PDB file of C-alpha atoms in Angstrom:
ATOM      1  CA  MET A   1      -1.288  -7.797  57.594  1.00 54.00           C
ATOM      2  CA  THR A   2      -0.602  -4.953  55.221  1.00 59.00           C
ATOM      3  CA  THR A   3      -2.713  -3.621  52.430  1.00 66.00           C
ATOM      4  CA  THR A   4      -1.515  -2.101  49.250  1.00 72.00           C
ATOM      5  CA  GLU A   5      -3.364   0.768  47.697  1.00 77.00           C
ATOM      6  CA  THR A   6      -3.367   1.078  43.980  1.00 82.00           C
ATOM      7  CA  THR A   7      -4.098   4.182  42.055  1.00 86.00           C
ATOM      8  CA  ALA A   8      -5.729   3.891  38.684  1.00 87.00           C
ATOM      9  CA  VAL A   9      -3.871   5.714  35.978  1.00 86.00           C
ATOM     10  CA  PRO A  10      -6.069   6.763  33.094  1.00 91.00           C
ATOM     11  CA  VAL A  11      -4.794   5.986  29.613  1.00 91.00           C
ATOM     12  CA  LEU A  12      -6.089   8.138  26.783  1.00 93.00           C
ATOM     13  CA  LEU A  13      -6.494   6.105  23.599  1.00 94.00           C
ATOM     14  CA  ASP A  14      -6.228   7.540  20.114  1.00 95.00           C
ATOM     15  CA  GLY A  15      -9.365   7.981  18.039  1.00 93.00           C
ATOM     16  CA  GLY A  16     -10.764   6.118  15.083  1.00 91.00           C
ATOM     17  CA  MET A  17      -8.263   5.856  12.251  1.00 94.00           C
ATOM     18  CA  GLY A  18     -10.897   5.182   9.594  1.00 92.00           C
ATOM     19  CA  MET A  19     -13.003   8.215  10.442  1.00 92.00           C
ATOM     20  CA  GLU A  20      -9.956  10.465  10.538  1.00 95.00           C
ATOM     21  CA  LEU A  21      -8.608   9.154   7.223  1.00 95.00           C
ATOM     22  CA  HIS A  22     -12.045   9.735   5.715  1.00 93.00           C
ATOM     23  CA  ALA A  23     -12.107  13.287   7.111  1.00 95.00           C
ATOM     24  CA  ARG A  24      -8.743  13.869   5.426  1.00 95.00           C
ATOM     25  CA  GLY A  25     -10.067  12.805   2.037  1.00 93.00           C
ATOM     26  CA  LEU A  26      -8.978   9.181   1.798  1.00 91.00           C
ATOM     27  CA  ALA A  27     -11.405   6.602   0.454  1.00 88.00           C
ATOM     28  CA  THR A  28     -12.683   4.395   3.276  1.00 84.00           C
ATOM     29  CA  ALA A  29     -15.723   2.770   1.693  1.00 85.00           C
ATOM     30  CA  ASP A  30     -14.128  -0.488   0.559  1.00 87.00           C
ATOM     31  CA  ASP A  31     -12.970  -3.494   2.561  1.00 86.00           C
ATOM     32  CA  LEU A  32      -9.292  -2.617   2.213  1.00 92.00           C
ATOM     33  CA  TRP A  33      -9.364   1.032   3.307  1.00 92.00           C
ATOM     34  CA  ALA A  34      -6.578   0.663   5.906  1.00 94.00           C
ATOM     35  CA  ALA A  35      -4.331  -1.227   3.502  1.00 96.00           C
ATOM     36  CA  ARG A  36      -5.011   1.292   0.730  1.00 96.00           C
ATOM     37  CA  ALA A  37      -4.065   4.164   3.029  1.00 97.00           C
ATOM     38  CA  LEU A  38      -0.757   2.423   3.804  1.00 98.00           C
ATOM     39  CA  ILE A  39      -0.091   1.798   0.110  1.00 97.00           C
ATOM     40  CA  ASP A  40      -1.275   5.114  -1.317  1.00 96.00           C
ATOM     41  CA  GLN A  41      -0.736   7.674   1.446  1.00 96.00           C
ATOM     42  CA  PRO A  42       1.326   6.440   4.387  1.00 98.00           C
ATOM     43  CA  ASP A  43       2.182  10.072   5.157  1.00 98.00           C
ATOM     44  CA  VAL A  44      -1.477  10.704   5.984  1.00 98.00           C
ATOM     45  CA  VAL A  45      -1.561   7.678   8.316  1.00 98.00           C
ATOM     46  CA  ARG A  46       1.510   9.071  10.069  1.00 98.00           C
ATOM     47  CA  ALA A  47      -0.092  12.524  10.259  1.00 98.00           C
ATOM     48  CA  VAL A  48      -3.158  11.020  11.953  1.00 98.00           C
ATOM     49  CA  HIS A  49      -0.931   9.370  14.566  1.00 98.00           C
ATOM     50  CA  ASP A  50       0.860  12.693  15.082  1.00 98.00           C
ATOM     51  CA  ALA A  51      -2.446  14.518  15.526  1.00 97.00           C
ATOM     52  CA  TYR A  52      -3.671  12.054  18.137  1.00 97.00           C
ATOM     53  CA  LEU A  53      -0.422  12.369  20.053  1.00 97.00           C
ATOM     54  CA  ALA A  54      -0.573  16.164  19.872  1.00 96.00           C
ATOM     55  CA  ALA A  55      -4.089  15.903  21.315  1.00 96.00           C
ATOM     56  CA  GLY A  56      -2.730  13.948  24.287  1.00 95.00           C
ATOM     57  CA  ALA A  57      -3.162  10.273  23.381  1.00 97.00           C
ATOM     58  CA  ASP A  58      -1.157   7.831  25.499  1.00 96.00           C
ATOM     59  CA  LEU A  59      -1.781   4.894  23.166  1.00 97.00           C
ATOM     60  CA  LEU A  60      -1.709   4.594  19.380  1.00 97.00           C
ATOM     61  CA  THR A  61      -3.435   1.830  17.457  1.00 97.00           C
ATOM     62  CA  THR A  62      -1.784   0.500  14.307  1.00 98.00           C
ATOM     63  CA  ASN A  63      -3.598   1.104  11.034  1.00 97.00           C
ATOM     64  CA  THR A  64      -4.086  -2.610  10.416  1.00 96.00           C
ATOM     65  CA  TYR A  65      -7.854  -2.945  10.331  1.00 93.00           C
ATOM     66  CA  SER A  66      -7.864  -4.410   6.818  1.00 92.00           C
ATOM     67  CA  THR A  67      -4.396  -5.924   6.642  1.00 96.00           C
ATOM     68  CA  ALA A  68      -5.325  -9.431   7.758  1.00 95.00           C
ATOM     69  CA  ARG A  69      -3.976 -12.020   5.335  1.00 95.00           C
ATOM     70  CA  PRO A  70      -7.386 -13.431   4.245  1.00 94.00           C
ATOM     71  CA  ARG A  71      -8.602  -9.979   3.207  1.00 93.00           C
ATOM     72  CA  LEU A  72      -5.384  -9.192   1.363  1.00 96.00           C
ATOM     73  CA  GLN A  73      -5.426 -12.586  -0.370  1.00 95.00           C
ATOM     74  CA  ARG A  74      -9.000 -12.072  -1.505  1.00 92.00           C
ATOM     75  CA  ALA A  75      -7.914  -8.756  -3.058  1.00 93.00           C
ATOM     76  CA  GLY A  76      -4.953 -10.391  -4.813  1.00 95.00           C
ATOM     77  CA  ILE A  77      -2.267  -8.760  -2.660  1.00 96.00           C
ATOM     78  CA  GLY A  78      -1.725 -11.442  -0.034  1.00 96.00           C
ATOM     79  CA  GLU A  79       2.024 -11.346  -0.673  1.00 98.00           C
ATOM     80  CA  ARG A  80       2.062  -7.847   0.913  1.00 98.00           C
ATOM     81  CA  PHE A  81       0.820  -9.093   4.301  1.00 97.00           C
ATOM     82  CA  VAL A  82       4.125  -8.724   6.167  1.00 98.00           C
ATOM     83  CA  GLU A  83       5.100  -5.515   4.358  1.00 98.00           C
ATOM     84  CA  LEU A  84       1.842  -3.702   5.155  1.00 98.00           C
ATOM     85  CA  ASN A  85       1.664  -4.793   8.778  1.00 98.00           C
ATOM     86  CA  GLU A  86       5.298  -3.827   9.335  1.00 98.00           C
ATOM     87  CA  LEU A  87       4.681  -0.449   7.697  1.00 98.00           C
ATOM     88  CA  ALA A  88       1.662   0.204   9.914  1.00 98.00           C
ATOM     89  CA  ALA A  89       3.733  -0.541  13.009  1.00 98.00           C
ATOM     90  CA  LYS A  90       6.652   1.540  11.713  1.00 98.00           C
ATOM     91  CA  LEU A  91       4.428   4.602  11.207  1.00 98.00           C
ATOM     92  CA  ALA A  92       3.104   4.355  14.763  1.00 98.00           C
ATOM     93  CA  ILE A  93       6.637   3.897  16.140  1.00 97.00           C
ATOM     94  CA  GLU A  94       7.929   6.898  14.167  1.00 97.00           C
ATOM     95  CA  ALA A  95       5.109   9.057  15.552  1.00 98.00           C
ATOM     96  CA  ARG A  96       5.836   7.855  19.089  1.00 97.00           C
ATOM     97  CA  GLU A  97       9.525   8.668  18.742  1.00 96.00           C
ATOM     98  CA  ALA A  98       8.770  12.109  17.309  1.00 96.00           C
ATOM     99  CA  HIS A  99       6.617  12.891  20.346  1.00 94.00           C
ATOM    100  CA  GLY A 100       9.005  11.819  23.073  1.00 90.00           C
ATOM    101  CA  GLY A 101       8.714   8.061  23.020  1.00 80.00           C
ATOM    102  CA  ASP A 102       6.521   7.590  26.106  1.00 89.00           C
ATOM    103  CA  VAL A 103       3.513   6.197  24.262  1.00 94.00           C
ATOM    104  CA  LEU A 104       2.050   2.701  24.055  1.00 95.00           C
ATOM    105  CA  ILE A 105       1.280   1.084  20.706  1.00 97.00           C
ATOM    106  CA  ALA A 106      -1.499  -1.457  20.276  1.00 96.00           C
ATOM    107  CA  GLY A 107      -1.747  -3.693  17.243  1.00 95.00           C
ATOM    108  CA  SER A 108      -5.219  -3.672  15.756  1.00 94.00           C
ATOM    109  CA  MET A 109      -6.415  -7.246  15.331  1.00 92.00           C
ATOM    110  CA  PRO A 110      -9.275  -6.870  12.862  1.00 88.00           C
ATOM    111  CA  PRO A 111     -11.986  -9.234  11.761  1.00 87.00           C
ATOM    112  CA  LEU A 112     -10.383 -11.686   9.359  1.00 88.00           C
ATOM    113  CA  GLU A 113     -13.283 -11.398   6.992  1.00 84.00           C
ATOM    114  CA  THR A 114     -15.554  -8.427   6.373  1.00 80.00           C
ATOM    115  CA  THR A 115     -17.862  -9.414   9.199  1.00 78.00           C
ATOM    116  CA  TYR A 116     -17.807 -10.140  12.894  1.00 78.00           C
ATOM    117  CA  ARG A 117     -20.409 -12.890  12.513  1.00 81.00           C
ATOM    118  CA  PRO A 118     -18.866 -16.167  13.721  1.00 78.00           C
ATOM    119  CA  ASP A 119     -20.915 -18.206  11.247  1.00 83.00           C
ATOM    120  CA  LYS A 120     -19.318 -16.305   8.348  1.00 82.00           C
ATOM    121  CA  VAL A 121     -15.650 -16.862   9.216  1.00 82.00           C
ATOM    122  CA  GLY A 122     -13.378 -19.894   9.466  1.00 81.00           C
ATOM    123  CA  ASP A 123     -13.170 -22.361  12.285  1.00 87.00           C
ATOM    124  CA  ASP A 124     -11.291 -21.642  15.502  1.00 88.00           C
ATOM    125  CA  ARG A 125      -7.990 -23.174  14.344  1.00 92.00           C
ATOM    126  CA  TRP A 126      -8.071 -21.126  11.126  1.00 91.00           C
ATOM    127  CA  MET A 127      -8.714 -17.915  13.067  1.00 91.00           C
ATOM    128  CA  VAL A 128      -6.035 -18.625  15.669  1.00 93.00           C
ATOM    129  CA  ASP A 129      -3.471 -19.325  12.949  1.00 95.00           C
ATOM    130  CA  HIS A 130      -4.231 -16.076  11.119  1.00 94.00           C
ATOM    131  CA  TYR A 131      -4.336 -13.949  14.272  1.00 95.00           C
ATOM    132  CA  ARG A 132      -1.091 -15.509  15.479  1.00 97.00           C
ATOM    133  CA  ALA A 133       0.583 -14.676  12.152  1.00 97.00           C
ATOM    134  CA  GLN A 134      -0.550 -11.044  12.372  1.00 97.00           C
ATOM    135  CA  ALA A 135       0.390 -10.738  16.049  1.00 97.00           C
ATOM    136  CA  ASN A 136       3.854 -12.121  15.294  1.00 97.00           C
ATOM    137  CA  VAL A 137       4.421  -9.451  12.644  1.00 97.00           C
ATOM    138  CA  LEU A 138       3.121  -6.638  14.864  1.00 96.00           C
ATOM    139  CA  ALA A 139       4.743  -7.756  18.130  1.00 94.00           C
ATOM    140  CA  PRO A 140       8.210  -6.269  17.586  1.00 89.00           C
TER     141      PRO A 140
END
């Protein structure tokens, strides 16, 4: 019988996008802060990714905390769902490529509503459908 030893490899995650956008002067007090940053100042989102990579992050998280379709629909911009999620992924990919390309990217799968309380969101099927739609846009 043989045994295989495994060695854990630490992965350094990026930091909080919302806090960093706020520190850079972007408004983060409303429910659509991540979407607004993508619409109004995508260069700042990209700069945050660049800063985290320069600090040694091995994994970037997409700026998609408030780009779930239900939130966008409630704000009257539901038709921008694909566009904003693709842009968030594109900015993370561009940062990765600019820093050598050996970085993981994780898609942020946010609460579909403005709460994590299960009694305040849709049923399981509704949630699965919306998360699947967002995952399908972010997956490539």
